[in-house]
Coordinates of C-alpha atoms in Angstrom, one line a residue:
I1 CA -84.6 86.3 -67.2
R2 CA -84.9 90.0 -67.4
A3 CA -82.4 91.9 -69.6
G4 CA -82.5 94.8 -72.1
Y5 CA -83.1 98.5 -71.9
I6 CA -85.6 100.7 -70.1
K7 CA -86.8 104.3 -70.8
L8 CA -88.6 106.6 -68.4
C9 CA -91.4 108.5 -70.2
R10 CA -93.4 110.0 -67.4
L11 CA -92.5 110.5 -63.7
W12 CA -94.7 112.3 -61.2
I13 CA -94.1 113.0 -57.5
V14 CA -97.2 113.1 -55.3
D15 CA -97.0 114.3 -51.7
A16 CA -99.2 113.3 -48.7
F17 CA -101.7 116.1 -49.6
G18 CA -102.2 114.9 -53.1
Q19 CA -100.2 117.7 -54.7
V20 CA -98.5 116.7 -58.0
Q21 CA -95.2 117.7 -59.4
Q22 CA -94.4 116.6 -63.0
V23 CA -90.7 115.6 -63.0
M24 CA -90.8 114.0 -66.5
N25 CA -93.4 113.9 -69.3
E26 CA -92.4 113.0 -72.8
D27 CA -95.7 114.2 -74.3
D28 CA -95.1 117.7 -72.9
G29 CA -91.4 117.8 -73.7
I30 CA -90.3 117.7 -70.1
M31 CA -87.3 115.4 -70.3
P32 CA -84.6 116.3 -67.8
R33 CA -81.3 114.4 -68.0
I34 CA -81.1 111.2 -65.9
T35 CA -78.0 110.2 -64.0
V36 CA -77.8 106.5 -64.1
S37 CA -76.1 104.5 -61.3
D38 CA -72.9 102.7 -62.1
N39 CA -74.4 99.5 -60.8
L40 CA -76.8 99.6 -63.8
T41 CA -74.5 100.9 -66.5
G42 CA -71.5 98.7 -65.6
L43 CA -69.0 98.4 -68.5
V44 CA -71.7 98.8 -71.1
K45 CA -73.0 102.4 -71.4
G46 CA -76.5 102.9 -72.9
Q47 CA -77.5 105.7 -75.2
E48 CA -79.6 108.3 -73.5
P49 CA -82.4 108.2 -72.6
W50 CA -82.2 104.4 -72.6
I51 CA -81.0 102.7 -69.4
P52 CA -79.4 99.3 -69.7
L53 CA -80.7 96.5 -67.5
P54 CA -78.2 93.7 -66.9
P55 CA -79.4 90.1 -66.9
R56 CA -81.3 89.2 -63.7
I57 CA -83.5 86.2 -62.6
L58 CA -87.0 87.6 -62.0
Q59 CA -88.1 84.6 -59.9
P60 CA -87.0 84.8 -56.2
A61 CA -83.7 83.0 -55.9
R62 CA -80.6 82.8 -53.6
L63 CA -77.0 81.8 -53.9
L64 CA -76.4 78.9 -51.5
F65 CA -72.8 78.7 -50.2
R66 CA -72.5 76.0 -47.6
W67 CA -69.8 73.8 -46.0
L68 CA -69.8 70.1 -47.0
S69 CA -69.0 67.4 -44.5
A70 CA -65.7 65.9 -45.5
A71 CA -66.2 62.7 -43.6
D72 CA -69.6 61.9 -45.0
E73 CA -68.4 62.6 -48.5
Q74 CA -65.8 59.9 -48.2
E75 CA -68.7 57.5 -47.6
G76 CA -70.5 58.7 -50.7
Q77 CA -73.0 60.8 -48.8
F78 CA -73.9 64.5 -49.4
R79 CA -74.4 66.2 -46.1
E80 CA -74.0 69.8 -45.1
T81 CA -71.9 70.8 -42.1
N82 CA -73.8 71.5 -38.9
S83 CA -73.0 72.1 -35.2
N84 CA -71.8 68.5 -34.9
P85 CA -67.9 68.5 -35.1
A86 CA -68.2 65.1 -36.9
T87 CA -69.5 67.0 -39.9
S88 CA -66.4 69.2 -40.2
P89 CA -65.7 70.4 -43.8
V90 CA -61.9 70.3 -43.1
C91 CA -60.0 67.7 -45.2
G92 CA -56.6 68.6 -43.9
W93 CA -54.1 71.4 -43.2
V94 CA -51.0 72.8 -44.8
V95 CA -48.3 75.1 -43.3
P96 CA -45.8 76.9 -45.5
N97 CA -42.3 76.4 -44.2
H98 CA -40.2 79.5 -45.0
L99 CA -37.0 77.9 -43.7
D100 CA -37.1 74.9 -46.0
K101 CA -39.3 76.3 -48.8
S102 CA -41.6 73.4 -48.3
L103 CA -45.2 72.6 -47.4
I104 CA -46.0 70.7 -44.2
V105 CA -49.1 68.6 -44.6
F106 CA -51.5 67.6 -41.8
D107 CA -54.7 65.6 -41.7
A108 CA -58.1 67.0 -40.5
R109 CA -57.1 66.4 -36.8
G110 CA -53.8 68.3 -37.1
I111 CA -51.6 65.2 -37.1
V112 CA -48.6 65.7 -39.3
Q113 CA -48.5 63.4 -42.4
G114 CA -45.4 64.6 -44.2
V115 CA -43.6 67.3 -46.1
L116 CA -43.6 68.3 -49.8
Q117 CA -40.2 69.9 -50.7
A118 CA -38.5 70.9 -53.9
T119 CA -35.4 68.7 -54.6
G120 CA -34.2 70.3 -57.8
E121 CA -35.0 72.8 -60.5
R122 CA -38.0 70.7 -61.8
E123 CA -38.9 68.1 -59.2
S124 CA -40.6 68.0 -55.8
Q125 CA -40.3 65.2 -53.3
W126 CA -42.7 63.9 -50.7
S127 CA -41.4 62.7 -47.4
D128 CA -43.6 60.9 -44.9
E129 CA -43.6 62.0 -41.2
P130 CA -40.5 60.9 -39.3
G131 CA -40.7 57.3 -38.1
S132 CA -42.6 56.1 -41.1
D133 CA -41.6 52.7 -42.6
R134 CA -42.5 53.7 -46.1
A135 CA -39.6 54.1 -48.6
S136 CA -38.2 57.6 -49.0
G137 CA -39.6 59.4 -52.1
A138 CA -42.8 57.4 -52.2
E139 CA -46.0 59.1 -53.3
P140 CA -48.1 60.6 -50.6
A141 CA -50.7 58.4 -49.0
L142 CA -53.1 60.8 -47.2
P143 CA -56.3 59.8 -45.5
D144 CA -58.6 62.2 -47.3
P145 CA -59.0 61.8 -51.1
H146 CA -59.2 65.5 -51.8
L147 CA -56.1 66.3 -49.7
Q148 CA -54.4 63.4 -51.5
S149 CA -55.4 64.7 -54.9
F150 CA -54.3 68.3 -54.1
I151 CA -50.8 67.3 -52.8
K152 CA -50.2 64.6 -55.5
N153 CA -51.0 66.9 -58.4
L154 CA -48.9 69.7 -56.8
Q155 CA -46.0 67.2 -56.6
S156 CA -46.5 66.2 -60.2
A157 CA -46.5 69.9 -61.3
G158 CA -42.9 70.2 -60.1
S159 CA -40.8 72.4 -57.9
K160 CA -41.7 75.7 -59.7
A161 CA -45.4 75.0 -59.0
L162 CA -44.6 74.5 -55.3
A163 CA -42.5 77.7 -55.3
G164 CA -45.3 79.6 -57.1
L165 CA -47.9 78.4 -54.6
L166 CA -45.8 79.4 -51.7
A167 CA -45.3 82.9 -53.2
L168 CA -49.0 83.2 -53.8
I169 CA -49.8 82.3 -50.2
D170 CA -47.3 84.9 -48.9
R171 CA -48.8 87.5 -51.2
I172 CA -52.4 86.9 -50.2
S173 CA -51.6 86.5 -46.5
L174 CA -50.3 90.1 -46.5
C175 CA -53.7 91.3 -47.7
I176 CA -55.8 89.8 -44.9
T177 CA -56.5 92.4 -42.2
T178 CA -59.4 91.0 -40.1
G179 CA -59.5 91.5 -36.3
A180 CA -58.6 87.8 -35.8
I181 CA -55.2 88.3 -37.5
Q182 CA -52.5 87.1 -35.2
Q183 CA -49.6 84.7 -35.4
V184 CA -47.2 83.4 -32.9
R185 CA -44.5 86.1 -33.2
D186 CA -41.6 83.8 -32.6
L187 CA -42.6 81.5 -35.6
S188 CA -43.4 84.1 -38.2
V189 CA -39.9 83.9 -39.7
L190 CA -39.9 80.1 -39.8
V191 CA -43.4 79.2 -41.0
G192 CA -46.6 80.8 -42.2
Q193 CA -50.1 80.6 -40.9
P194 CA -51.9 77.2 -41.0
L195 CA -54.2 76.9 -44.0
A196 CA -57.3 74.7 -44.1
V197 CA -58.2 72.5 -47.1
V198 CA -62.0 72.5 -46.9
R199 CA -65.0 71.3 -48.9
A200 CA -67.9 73.5 -49.8
T201 CA -70.9 73.5 -52.2
L202 CA -72.4 76.3 -54.3
Q203 CA -75.9 76.3 -55.8
L204 CA -78.2 78.8 -57.5
E205 CA -81.5 77.9 -55.9
L206 CA -85.0 79.1 -57.0
A207 CA -87.9 79.7 -54.7
G208 CA -90.2 76.8 -55.8
R209 CA -90.4 75.3 -59.2
P210 CA -89.1 77.3 -62.2
V211 CA -91.7 79.7 -63.5
T212 CA -93.2 78.9 -66.8
D213 CA -94.6 80.9 -69.8
Q214 CA -98.1 82.2 -68.7
S215 CA -99.3 83.0 -72.2
W216 CA -102.6 81.5 -73.4
S217 CA -100.9 79.4 -76.1
E218 CA -98.5 77.8 -73.5
S219 CA -101.0 77.5 -70.7
T220 CA -101.2 73.7 -71.0
T221 CA -97.4 73.3 -71.0
S222 CA -94.6 73.8 -68.5
N223 CA -92.4 75.8 -70.8
S224 CA -89.8 77.7 -68.8
R225 CA -88.0 78.9 -72.0
G226 CA -84.9 77.2 -70.8
F227 CA -83.9 79.9 -68.4
T228 CA -82.7 77.4 -65.8
A229 CA -79.9 76.3 -68.3
V230 CA -78.4 79.8 -68.4
K231 CA -75.1 79.9 -66.6
F232 CA -74.1 82.9 -64.4
P233 CA -70.5 83.5 -63.3
V234 CA -69.7 83.3 -59.6
R235 CA -66.4 84.5 -58.2
L236 CA -64.8 83.3 -55.0
G237 CA -62.6 85.4 -52.8
D238 CA -61.2 88.9 -53.3
I239 CA -57.8 89.9 -52.0
R240 CA -58.9 93.6 -52.2
M241 CA -61.5 93.1 -49.4
G242 CA -59.0 92.6 -46.5
R243 CA -61.4 90.3 -44.6
D244 CA -61.3 87.5 -47.3
G245 CA -59.2 84.5 -46.4
L246 CA -59.3 82.5 -49.7
I247 CA -56.0 81.5 -51.2
G248 CA -57.3 79.5 -54.1
Y249 CA -59.8 76.8 -55.0
F250 CA -60.5 73.7 -57.1
I251 CA -63.7 72.9 -58.9
E252 CA -65.2 69.4 -58.4
K253 CA -62.3 66.8 -58.8
D254 CA -60.0 68.8 -61.0
Y255 CA -56.8 69.3 -59.0
R256 CA -54.4 69.9 -61.9
K257 CA -54.3 73.7 -61.4
I258 CA -55.4 75.9 -58.5
R259 CA -57.6 79.0 -59.2
P260 CA -56.4 81.9 -57.0
A261 CA -58.7 84.4 -55.3
R262 CA -59.7 87.3 -57.6
G263 CA -58.3 90.8 -57.3
F264 CA -54.8 90.5 -58.9
S265 CA -53.8 92.9 -61.6
Q266 CA -53.1 91.6 -65.1
K267 CA -49.3 92.2 -64.6
A268 CA -49.4 90.4 -61.3
R269 CA -51.3 87.5 -62.9
Q270 CA -48.8 87.1 -65.6
Q271 CA -45.8 87.1 -63.2
H272 CA -47.4 84.5 -60.9
V273 CA -48.3 82.2 -63.7
K274 CA -44.7 82.4 -65.0
D275 CA -43.2 81.8 -61.6
A276 CA -45.5 78.8 -60.9
D277 CA -44.8 77.2 -64.4
G278 CA -48.5 77.4 -65.3
Y279 CA -49.9 75.8 -62.1
L280 CA -52.0 78.8 -61.4
N281 CA -55.2 79.3 -63.3
F282 CA -56.5 82.9 -63.1
D283 CA -59.8 82.1 -64.7
D284 CA -61.4 83.6 -61.6
H285 CA -65.0 82.4 -61.9
L286 CA -67.1 79.3 -62.1
L287 CA -70.4 79.0 -63.8
L288 CA -73.7 78.2 -62.1
S289 CA -77.2 77.7 -63.4
A290 CA -80.6 77.4 -61.7
D291 CA -81.0 73.8 -62.6
G292 CA -80.8 72.6 -59.0
V293 CA -77.4 70.9 -59.3
P294 CA -74.9 71.9 -56.7
T295 CA -71.2 72.5 -57.6
K296 CA -68.6 71.2 -55.2
V297 CA -65.4 73.1 -54.6
T298 CA -62.3 72.5 -52.5
L299 CA -61.0 75.7 -50.9
L300 CA -57.5 76.5 -49.6
M301 CA -58.1 79.2 -47.1
D302 CA -56.8 81.1 -44.0
P303 CA -59.2 80.1 -41.2
R304 CA -58.9 83.5 -39.6
A305 CA -61.1 85.1 -42.2
D306 CA -64.2 84.4 -44.2
V307 CA -64.6 83.5 -47.9
Q308 CA -67.0 85.5 -50.1
A309 CA -68.9 84.3 -53.1
S310 CA -70.2 87.0 -55.5
S311 CA -72.4 86.5 -58.4
G312 CA -73.4 89.9 -59.6
I313 CA -77.1 89.0 -59.7
L314 CA -77.6 88.1 -56.0
P315 CA -76.3 89.4 -52.7
V316 CA -72.7 88.5 -51.8
Q317 CA -72.4 85.5 -49.4
F318 CA -69.7 85.1 -46.7
L319 CA -68.8 81.8 -45.2
G320 CA -66.4 81.2 -42.2
L321 CA -65.1 78.1 -40.6
P322 CA -66.9 77.1 -37.4
P323 CA -64.6 77.5 -34.3
Q324 CA -65.3 73.9 -33.2
N325 CA -63.5 72.7 -36.3
L326 CA -60.3 74.6 -35.6
A327 CA -59.0 74.6 -32.0
D328 CA -58.2 70.9 -31.5
A329 CA -56.4 70.6 -34.9
L330 CA -54.3 73.7 -34.3
E331 CA -53.2 72.5 -30.9
N332 CA -52.2 69.1 -32.3
M333 CA -49.9 70.5 -34.9
E334 CA -46.2 69.7 -34.8
L335 CA -43.9 71.5 -37.1
L336 CA -41.1 69.7 -39.0
F337 CA -37.7 71.2 -40.2
R338 CA -35.2 69.1 -42.2
V339 CA -31.7 69.1 -40.6
G340 CA -28.4 67.6 -41.8
P341 CA -26.0 66.4 -42.5
F342 CA -24.6 67.1 -39.0
I343 CA -21.9 65.4 -36.9
G344 CA -22.7 63.7 -33.6
S345 CA -23.3 60.4 -31.8
T346 CA -26.4 58.8 -30.4
E347 CA -25.3 59.8 -26.9
H348 CA -23.9 63.1 -27.8
L349 CA -26.3 64.9 -30.2
R350 CA -26.0 68.6 -30.3
I351 CA -27.9 70.9 -32.8
P352 CA -28.1 74.7 -32.4
L353 CA -31.7 75.8 -31.8
P354 CA -33.3 79.2 -32.1
E355 CA -33.6 80.7 -28.6
D356 CA -36.6 82.9 -29.3
V357 CA -38.9 80.0 -30.4
R358 CA -40.9 78.6 -27.5
G359 CA -42.1 75.0 -27.5
K360 CA -40.8 71.5 -27.2
W361 CA -37.9 70.5 -29.6
S362 CA -37.1 66.9 -30.5
C363 CA -35.1 65.3 -33.2
Y364 CA -35.7 62.3 -35.4
F365 CA -32.6 60.9 -37.1
Y366 CA -31.8 57.8 -39.1
D367 CA -29.3 55.5 -37.5
H368 CA -28.3 52.0 -38.8
G369 CA -31.4 51.5 -40.8
K370 CA -34.0 52.7 -38.3
W371 CA -35.4 55.9 -37.0
R372 CA -34.4 57.1 -33.6
L373 CA -35.9 59.9 -31.5
D374 CA -34.1 62.3 -29.2
E375 CA -36.6 64.1 -27.0
E376 CA -33.9 65.8 -25.0
I377 CA -32.4 67.8 -27.8
G378 CA -34.0 71.0 -26.6
K379 CA -32.8 70.6 -23.1
K380 CA -29.1 70.2 -23.9
E381 CA -26.7 73.1 -23.5
N382 CA -24.7 74.0 -26.6
I383 CA -21.3 74.1 -24.9
P384 CA -18.1 72.7 -26.6
E385 CA -16.9 69.4 -25.1
V386 CA -15.2 66.2 -26.3
A387 CA -17.6 63.5 -27.4
P388 CA -17.0 60.2 -25.5
Q389 CA -17.9 58.1 -28.5
P390 CA -16.9 58.1 -32.2
L391 CA -18.8 60.6 -34.2
Q392 CA -20.9 59.9 -37.2
V393 CA -22.8 62.0 -39.9
Y394 CA -26.5 62.1 -39.4
E395 CA -29.5 63.7 -41.0
G396 CA -33.2 63.9 -40.0
W397 CA -35.9 66.2 -38.8
L398 CA -36.4 68.7 -36.0
K399 CA -39.9 68.6 -34.6
L400 CA -41.4 71.5 -32.7
S401 CA -44.5 70.7 -30.6
D402 CA -46.5 72.2 -27.6
I403 CA -46.3 75.7 -29.2
P404 CA -47.7 78.3 -26.8
G405 CA -50.6 80.3 -28.4
A406 CA -50.8 78.0 -31.5
S407 CA -54.5 77.8 -31.3

């Protein structure tokens, strides 16, 4: 690893005809002042004429930032995502619900699994998708272990953590300005943009085996002086970039707190941590070494933009979700909105619906110990009339499907 200070003592310029111009010569007292690039000085200023050199790996290396197949990982296999849709890195999807202040959860195919919603000042409650036979208030049972750990830990963190995460999503979503930014205009008041929960891997990889000490005394050994154990910080996301879609991430299997993308001011950090009751961890970097061991991360990201990984010692890497992993899931999504209590009858169900929202509306409601589905709720006219049957009090869910332009 190279680090320290450098000093220029002699500098000549020789043109194509062999003419020489002495720019700098310490022996002759020719020492003009050197303007050092900010990339070299950084936060630590050297004393002239010494130029600080930040730590760098001299051996050719690269920062590997790759998607990880979620399906293969469930079977205990380590496989990078390729053009085969079966190797998709998507574990699931979440959609912020502005109307209910909740989080709608979907599996990797875009099939709704349930809703996480605050039920009081301190608690959050999980509700399975309408029609489920599981008891109300049961813990989530999601098909992907990483999606399960994310939602379960978010539920355990309480209602303030959920509110803080929703506020963080709104804040970062306003900063994304890529050309792919678009949302179904009719839905922007009701829900946010679908966010993908994806798996990725990061690795600091050397070109070949680690270089060793070439001195005569060490010629019979393989002494690398332990440089492969030195850890370098890697930062994911940056809300100041505009084209970065990262909301936050988790390292390995630690889902107790989410690490938001970098770029927040100190004041904004403190406010977000307070609002989320400590669920946000603004330690905005992870540590990688060149020991050949990859670090797995779970990203919560907006699929309309890429995610960047910056190390400071190697070029910045950008990673975007392959289109084949997105379209089908987005088309399958059905949005849920809690309704009730409302008065009606099984044959005379009327609920006011927003006229500007296009799509197919249906209503799940609980009646005499079982779920019932009214698929005609969106076709009925909201005109006053006398109900032919005795009225009852119901509660349930409104479901919006077949949303034009959702994909």
